[in-house]
PDB file of C-alpha atoms in Angstrom:
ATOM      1  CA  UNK A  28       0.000   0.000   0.000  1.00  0.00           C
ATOM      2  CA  UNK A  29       2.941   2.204   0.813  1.00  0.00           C
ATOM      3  CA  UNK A  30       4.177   2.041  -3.002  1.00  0.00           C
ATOM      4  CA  UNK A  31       0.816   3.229  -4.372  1.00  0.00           C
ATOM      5  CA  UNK A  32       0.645   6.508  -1.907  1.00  0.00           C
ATOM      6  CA  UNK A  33       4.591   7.162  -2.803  1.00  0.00           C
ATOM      7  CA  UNK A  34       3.477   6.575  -6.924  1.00  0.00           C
ATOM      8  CA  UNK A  35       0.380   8.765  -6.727  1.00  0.00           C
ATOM      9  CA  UNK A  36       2.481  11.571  -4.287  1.00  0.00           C
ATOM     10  CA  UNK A  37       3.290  14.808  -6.529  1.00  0.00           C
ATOM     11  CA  UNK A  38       5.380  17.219  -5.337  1.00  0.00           C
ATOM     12  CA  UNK A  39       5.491  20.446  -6.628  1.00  0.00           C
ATOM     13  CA  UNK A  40       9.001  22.075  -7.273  1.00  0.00           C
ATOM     14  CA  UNK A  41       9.016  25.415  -8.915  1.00  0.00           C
ATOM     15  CA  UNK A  42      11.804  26.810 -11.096  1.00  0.00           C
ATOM     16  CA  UNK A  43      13.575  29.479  -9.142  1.00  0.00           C
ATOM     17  CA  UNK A  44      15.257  32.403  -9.950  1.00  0.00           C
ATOM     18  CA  UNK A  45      18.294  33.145  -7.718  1.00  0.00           C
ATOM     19  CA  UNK A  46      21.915  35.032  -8.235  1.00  0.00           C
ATOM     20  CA  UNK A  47      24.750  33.257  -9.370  1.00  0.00           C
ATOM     21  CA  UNK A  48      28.009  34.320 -10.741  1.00  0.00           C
ATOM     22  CA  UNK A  49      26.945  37.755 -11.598  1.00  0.00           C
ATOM     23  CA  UNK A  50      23.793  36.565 -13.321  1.00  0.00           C
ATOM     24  CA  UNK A  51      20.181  36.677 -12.342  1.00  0.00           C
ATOM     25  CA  UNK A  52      19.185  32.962 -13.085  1.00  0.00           C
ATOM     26  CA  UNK A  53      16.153  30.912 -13.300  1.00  0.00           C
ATOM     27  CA  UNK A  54      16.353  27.294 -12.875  1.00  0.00           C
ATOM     28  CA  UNK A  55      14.172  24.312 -13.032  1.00  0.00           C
ATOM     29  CA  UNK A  56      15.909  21.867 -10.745  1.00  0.00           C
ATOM     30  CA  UNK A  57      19.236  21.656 -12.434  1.00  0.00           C
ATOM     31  CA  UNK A  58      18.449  23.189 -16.027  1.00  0.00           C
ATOM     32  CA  UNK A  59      18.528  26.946 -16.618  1.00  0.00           C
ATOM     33  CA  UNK A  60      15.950  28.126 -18.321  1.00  0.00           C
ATOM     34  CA  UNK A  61      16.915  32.048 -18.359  1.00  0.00           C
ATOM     35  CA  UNK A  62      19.466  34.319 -17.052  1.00  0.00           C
ATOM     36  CA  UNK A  63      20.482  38.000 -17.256  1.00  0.00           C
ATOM     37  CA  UNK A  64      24.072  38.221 -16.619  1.00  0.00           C
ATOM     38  CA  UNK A  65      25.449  42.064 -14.936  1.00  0.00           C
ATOM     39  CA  UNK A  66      28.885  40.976 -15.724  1.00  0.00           C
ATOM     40  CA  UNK A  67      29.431  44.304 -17.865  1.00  0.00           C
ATOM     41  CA  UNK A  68      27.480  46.838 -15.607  1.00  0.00           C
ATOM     42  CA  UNK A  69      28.378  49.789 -14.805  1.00  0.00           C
ATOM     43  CA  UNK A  70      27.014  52.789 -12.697  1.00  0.00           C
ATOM     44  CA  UNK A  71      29.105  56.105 -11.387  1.00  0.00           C
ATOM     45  CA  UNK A  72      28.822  56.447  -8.267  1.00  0.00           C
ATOM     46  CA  UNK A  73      30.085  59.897  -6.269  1.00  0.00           C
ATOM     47  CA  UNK A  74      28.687  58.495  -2.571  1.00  0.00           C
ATOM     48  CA  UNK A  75      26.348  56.041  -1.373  1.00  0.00           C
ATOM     49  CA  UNK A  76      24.406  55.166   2.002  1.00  0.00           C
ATOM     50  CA  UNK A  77      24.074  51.498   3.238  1.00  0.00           C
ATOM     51  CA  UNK A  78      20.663  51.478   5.372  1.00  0.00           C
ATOM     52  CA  UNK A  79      20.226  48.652   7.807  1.00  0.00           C
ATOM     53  CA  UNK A  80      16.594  49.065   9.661  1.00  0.00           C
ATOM     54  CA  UNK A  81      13.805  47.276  11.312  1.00  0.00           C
ATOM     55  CA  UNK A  82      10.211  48.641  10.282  1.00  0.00           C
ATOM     56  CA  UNK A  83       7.841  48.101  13.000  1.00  0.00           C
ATOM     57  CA  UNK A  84       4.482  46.496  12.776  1.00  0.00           C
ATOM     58  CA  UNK A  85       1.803  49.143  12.120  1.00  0.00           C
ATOM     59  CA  UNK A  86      -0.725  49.230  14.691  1.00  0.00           C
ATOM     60  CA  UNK A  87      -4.710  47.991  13.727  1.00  0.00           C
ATOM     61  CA  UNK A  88      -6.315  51.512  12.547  1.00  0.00           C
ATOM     62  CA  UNK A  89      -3.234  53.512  12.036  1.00  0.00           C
ATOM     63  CA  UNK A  90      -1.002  54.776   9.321  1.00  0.00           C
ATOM     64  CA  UNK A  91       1.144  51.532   8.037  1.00  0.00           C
ATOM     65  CA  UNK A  92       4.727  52.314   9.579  1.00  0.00           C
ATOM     66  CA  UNK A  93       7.064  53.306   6.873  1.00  0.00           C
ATOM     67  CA  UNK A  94      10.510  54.776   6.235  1.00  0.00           C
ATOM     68  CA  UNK A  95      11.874  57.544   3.707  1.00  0.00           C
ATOM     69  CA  UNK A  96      14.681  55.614   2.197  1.00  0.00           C
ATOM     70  CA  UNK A  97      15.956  59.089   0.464  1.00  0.00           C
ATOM     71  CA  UNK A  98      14.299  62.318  -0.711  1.00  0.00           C
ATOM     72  CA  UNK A  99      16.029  64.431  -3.666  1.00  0.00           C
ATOM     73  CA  UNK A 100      14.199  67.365  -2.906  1.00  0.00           C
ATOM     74  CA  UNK A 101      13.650  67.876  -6.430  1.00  0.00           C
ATOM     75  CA  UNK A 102      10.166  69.589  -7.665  1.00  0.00           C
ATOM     76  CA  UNK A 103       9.128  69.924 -10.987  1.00  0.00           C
ATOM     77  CA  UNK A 104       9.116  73.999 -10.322  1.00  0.00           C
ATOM     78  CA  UNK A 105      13.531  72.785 -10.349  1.00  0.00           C
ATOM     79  CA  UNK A 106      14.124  73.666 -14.237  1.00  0.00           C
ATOM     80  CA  UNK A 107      17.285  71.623 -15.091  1.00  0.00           C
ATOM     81  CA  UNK A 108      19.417  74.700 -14.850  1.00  0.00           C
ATOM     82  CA  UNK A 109      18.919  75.186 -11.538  1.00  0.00           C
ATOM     83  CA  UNK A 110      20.014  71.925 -10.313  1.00  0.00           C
ATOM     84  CA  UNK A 111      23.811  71.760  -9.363  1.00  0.00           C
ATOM     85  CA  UNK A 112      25.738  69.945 -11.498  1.00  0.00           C
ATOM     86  CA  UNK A 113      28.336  69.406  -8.459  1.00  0.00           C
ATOM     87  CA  UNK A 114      25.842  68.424  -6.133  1.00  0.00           C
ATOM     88  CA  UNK A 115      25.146  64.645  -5.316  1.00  0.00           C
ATOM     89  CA  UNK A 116      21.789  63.069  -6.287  1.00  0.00           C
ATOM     90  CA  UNK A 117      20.358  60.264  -5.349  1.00  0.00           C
ATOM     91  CA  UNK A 118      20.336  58.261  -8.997  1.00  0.00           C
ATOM     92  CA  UNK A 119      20.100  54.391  -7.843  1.00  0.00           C
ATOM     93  CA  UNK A 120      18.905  52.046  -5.271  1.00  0.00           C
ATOM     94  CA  UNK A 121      19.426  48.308  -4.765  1.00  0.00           C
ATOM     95  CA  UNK A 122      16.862  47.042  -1.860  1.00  0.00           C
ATOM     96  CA  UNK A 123      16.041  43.733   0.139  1.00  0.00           C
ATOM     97  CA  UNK A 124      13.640  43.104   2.504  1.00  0.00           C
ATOM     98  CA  UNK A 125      13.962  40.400   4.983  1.00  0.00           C
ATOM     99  CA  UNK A 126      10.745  39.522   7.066  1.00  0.00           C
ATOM    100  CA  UNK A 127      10.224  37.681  10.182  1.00  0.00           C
ATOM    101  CA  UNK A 128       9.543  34.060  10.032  1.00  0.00           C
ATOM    102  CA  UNK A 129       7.397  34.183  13.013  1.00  0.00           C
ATOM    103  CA  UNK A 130       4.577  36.890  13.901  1.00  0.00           C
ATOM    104  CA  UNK A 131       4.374  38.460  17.495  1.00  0.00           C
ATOM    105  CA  UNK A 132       2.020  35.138  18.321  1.00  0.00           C
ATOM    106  CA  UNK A 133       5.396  32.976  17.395  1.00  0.00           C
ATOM    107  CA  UNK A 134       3.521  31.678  14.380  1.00  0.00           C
ATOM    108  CA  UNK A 135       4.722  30.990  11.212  1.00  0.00           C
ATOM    109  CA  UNK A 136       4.504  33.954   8.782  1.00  0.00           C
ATOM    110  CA  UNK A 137       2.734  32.536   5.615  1.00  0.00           C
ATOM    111  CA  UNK A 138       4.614  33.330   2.166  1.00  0.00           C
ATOM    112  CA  UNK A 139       1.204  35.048   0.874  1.00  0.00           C
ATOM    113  CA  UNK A 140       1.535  37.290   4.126  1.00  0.00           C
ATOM    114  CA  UNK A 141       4.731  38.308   3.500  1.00  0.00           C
ATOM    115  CA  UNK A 142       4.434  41.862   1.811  1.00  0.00           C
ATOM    116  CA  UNK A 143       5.290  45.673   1.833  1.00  0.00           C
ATOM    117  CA  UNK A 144       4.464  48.410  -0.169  1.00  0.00           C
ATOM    118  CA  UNK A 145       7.290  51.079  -2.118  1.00  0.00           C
ATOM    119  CA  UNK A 146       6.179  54.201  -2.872  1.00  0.00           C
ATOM    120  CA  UNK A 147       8.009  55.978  -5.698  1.00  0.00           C
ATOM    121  CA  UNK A 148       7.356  59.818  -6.153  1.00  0.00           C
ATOM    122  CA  UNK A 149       8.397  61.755  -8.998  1.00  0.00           C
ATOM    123  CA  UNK A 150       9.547  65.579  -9.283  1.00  0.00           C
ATOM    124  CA  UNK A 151       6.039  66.309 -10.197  1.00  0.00           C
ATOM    125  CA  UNK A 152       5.160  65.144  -6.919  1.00  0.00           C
ATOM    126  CA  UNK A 153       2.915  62.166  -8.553  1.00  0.00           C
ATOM    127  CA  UNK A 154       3.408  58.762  -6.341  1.00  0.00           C
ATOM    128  CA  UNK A 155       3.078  55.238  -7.537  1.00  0.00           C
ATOM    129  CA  UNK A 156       2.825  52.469  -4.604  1.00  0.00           C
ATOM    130  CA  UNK A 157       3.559  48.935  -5.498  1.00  0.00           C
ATOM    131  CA  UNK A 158       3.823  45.797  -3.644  1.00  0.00           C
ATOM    132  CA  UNK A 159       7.066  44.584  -2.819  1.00  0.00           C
ATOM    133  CA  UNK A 160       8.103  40.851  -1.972  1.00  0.00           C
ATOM    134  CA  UNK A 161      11.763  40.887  -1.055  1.00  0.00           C
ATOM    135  CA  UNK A 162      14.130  43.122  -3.697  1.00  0.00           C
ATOM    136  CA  UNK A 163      14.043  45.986  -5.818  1.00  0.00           C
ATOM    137  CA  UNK A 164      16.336  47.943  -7.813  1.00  0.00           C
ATOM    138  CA  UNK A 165      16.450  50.886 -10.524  1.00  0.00           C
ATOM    139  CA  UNK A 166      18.797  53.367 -11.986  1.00  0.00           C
ATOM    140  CA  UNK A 167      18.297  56.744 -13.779  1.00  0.00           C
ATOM    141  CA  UNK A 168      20.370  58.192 -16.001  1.00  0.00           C
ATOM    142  CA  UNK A 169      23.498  59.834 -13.860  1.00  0.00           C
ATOM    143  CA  UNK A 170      23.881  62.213 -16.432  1.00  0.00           C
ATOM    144  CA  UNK A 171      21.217  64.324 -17.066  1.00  0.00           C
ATOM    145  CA  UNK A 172      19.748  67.355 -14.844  1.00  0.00           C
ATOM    146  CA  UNK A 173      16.249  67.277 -16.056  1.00  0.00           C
ATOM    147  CA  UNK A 174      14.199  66.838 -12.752  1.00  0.00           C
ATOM    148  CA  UNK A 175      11.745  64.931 -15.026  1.00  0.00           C
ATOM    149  CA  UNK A 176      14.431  61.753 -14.717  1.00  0.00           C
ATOM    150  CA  UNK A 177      14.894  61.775 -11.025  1.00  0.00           C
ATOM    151  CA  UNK A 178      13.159  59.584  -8.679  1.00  0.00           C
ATOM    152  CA  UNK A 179      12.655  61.839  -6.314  1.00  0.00           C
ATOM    153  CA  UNK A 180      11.617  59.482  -3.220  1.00  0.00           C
ATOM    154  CA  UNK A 181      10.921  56.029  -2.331  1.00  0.00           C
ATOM    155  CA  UNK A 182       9.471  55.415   0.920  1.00  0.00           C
ATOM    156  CA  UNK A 183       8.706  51.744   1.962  1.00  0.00           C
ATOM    157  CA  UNK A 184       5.744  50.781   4.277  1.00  0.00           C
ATOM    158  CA  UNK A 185       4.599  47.717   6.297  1.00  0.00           C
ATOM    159  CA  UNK A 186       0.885  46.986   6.250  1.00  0.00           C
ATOM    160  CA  UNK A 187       1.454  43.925   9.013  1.00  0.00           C
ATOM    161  CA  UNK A 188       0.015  44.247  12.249  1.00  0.00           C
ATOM    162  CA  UNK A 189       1.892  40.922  13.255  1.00  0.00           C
ATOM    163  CA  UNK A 190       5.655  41.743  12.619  1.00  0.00           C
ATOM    164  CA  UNK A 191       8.166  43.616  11.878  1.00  0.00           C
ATOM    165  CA  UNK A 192      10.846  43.343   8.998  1.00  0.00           C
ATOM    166  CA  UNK A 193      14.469  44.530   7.833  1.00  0.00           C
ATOM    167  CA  UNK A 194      15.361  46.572   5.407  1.00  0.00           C
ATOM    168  CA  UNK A 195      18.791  46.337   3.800  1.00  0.00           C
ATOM    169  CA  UNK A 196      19.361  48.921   1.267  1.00  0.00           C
ATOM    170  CA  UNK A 197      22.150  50.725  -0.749  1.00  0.00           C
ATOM    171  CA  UNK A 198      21.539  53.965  -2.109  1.00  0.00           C
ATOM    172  CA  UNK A 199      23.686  55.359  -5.405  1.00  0.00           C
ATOM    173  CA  UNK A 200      24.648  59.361  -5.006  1.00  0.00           C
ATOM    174  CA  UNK A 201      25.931  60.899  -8.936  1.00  0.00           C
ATOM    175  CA  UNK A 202      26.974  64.299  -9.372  1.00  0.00           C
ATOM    176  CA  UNK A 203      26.443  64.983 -12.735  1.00  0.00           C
ATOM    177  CA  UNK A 204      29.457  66.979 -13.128  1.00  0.00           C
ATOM    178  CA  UNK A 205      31.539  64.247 -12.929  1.00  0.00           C
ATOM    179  CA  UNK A 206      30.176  62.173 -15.761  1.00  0.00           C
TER     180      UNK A 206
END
């Protein structure tokens, strides 16, 4: 009886995507199916912040706690001549979240549970929130001084009542003047 559960047993193994030598890779088991290798990227970078934080749980009713990973400053009123040329913006941003595995109740945290939010605002002040799993990344072009191509601020949020989780980022600073 043993041998007919074990033949009729499926288990379910999704391909993966995952980081190896320099390349974003998905797998199925042991074949690759599709990659994207960084190998030849590049990005100039005049300074950068490394941000290591905990976002709280939000309390039931409130605002979802959040945090202002950076904030250019930049409004659309900012006409590309007025921007400094020798002044550092922020240009790029490579993010990972990392959330509990147990809630405040010590119970597991279910995968479908696990969420935040990013909220991306532009220099006409217009935001865009998405969900966010575990990583995120962009880059503008360093060179121009249109505040049309900046992000202008990300902000992440937790909607959980039941637990915190870390956020590991590091933010890209370009001074267009040095391009």
């Amino acid at each position: 009886m043993s041998n007919f559960f074990g033949a009729c047993l499926t288990i379910l193994v999704k391909p993966l995507l995952t980081l190896k030598d320099q390349c974003f890779v998905v797998s199925d088991q042991d074949k690759v199916t599709a990659q994207i290798c960084l190998d030849d990227f590049a990005y100039p970078v005049d300074g950068k912040q490394c941000i290591g934080l905990e976002i709280p749980k939000s309390i039931a009713g409130a605002e979802d706690e959040s945090l202002t990973l950076f904030d250019n400053k930049i409004t659309i009123s900012s006409p590309a001549e007025d921007l400094d040329p020798n002044k550092s913006y922020v240009r790029g941003i490579i993010l990972k979240v990392e959330y509990s595995v147990e809630d405040e109740n010590s119970e597991e945290v279910p995968l479908a549970s696990k969420k935040s939010f990013i909220t991306i605002t532009n220099a006409l002040g217009e935001e865009c929130t998405y969900p966010l799993y575990n990583f995120f990344s962009i880059f503008t072009n360093p060179a121009t001084l249109d505040p049309e191509d900046f992000i202008n601020k990300i902000v992440i949020s937790n909607p959980s009542t039941k637990y915190s989780f870390k956020v590991d980022a590091l933010v890209f600073y370009t001074k267009t003047a040095t391009i």
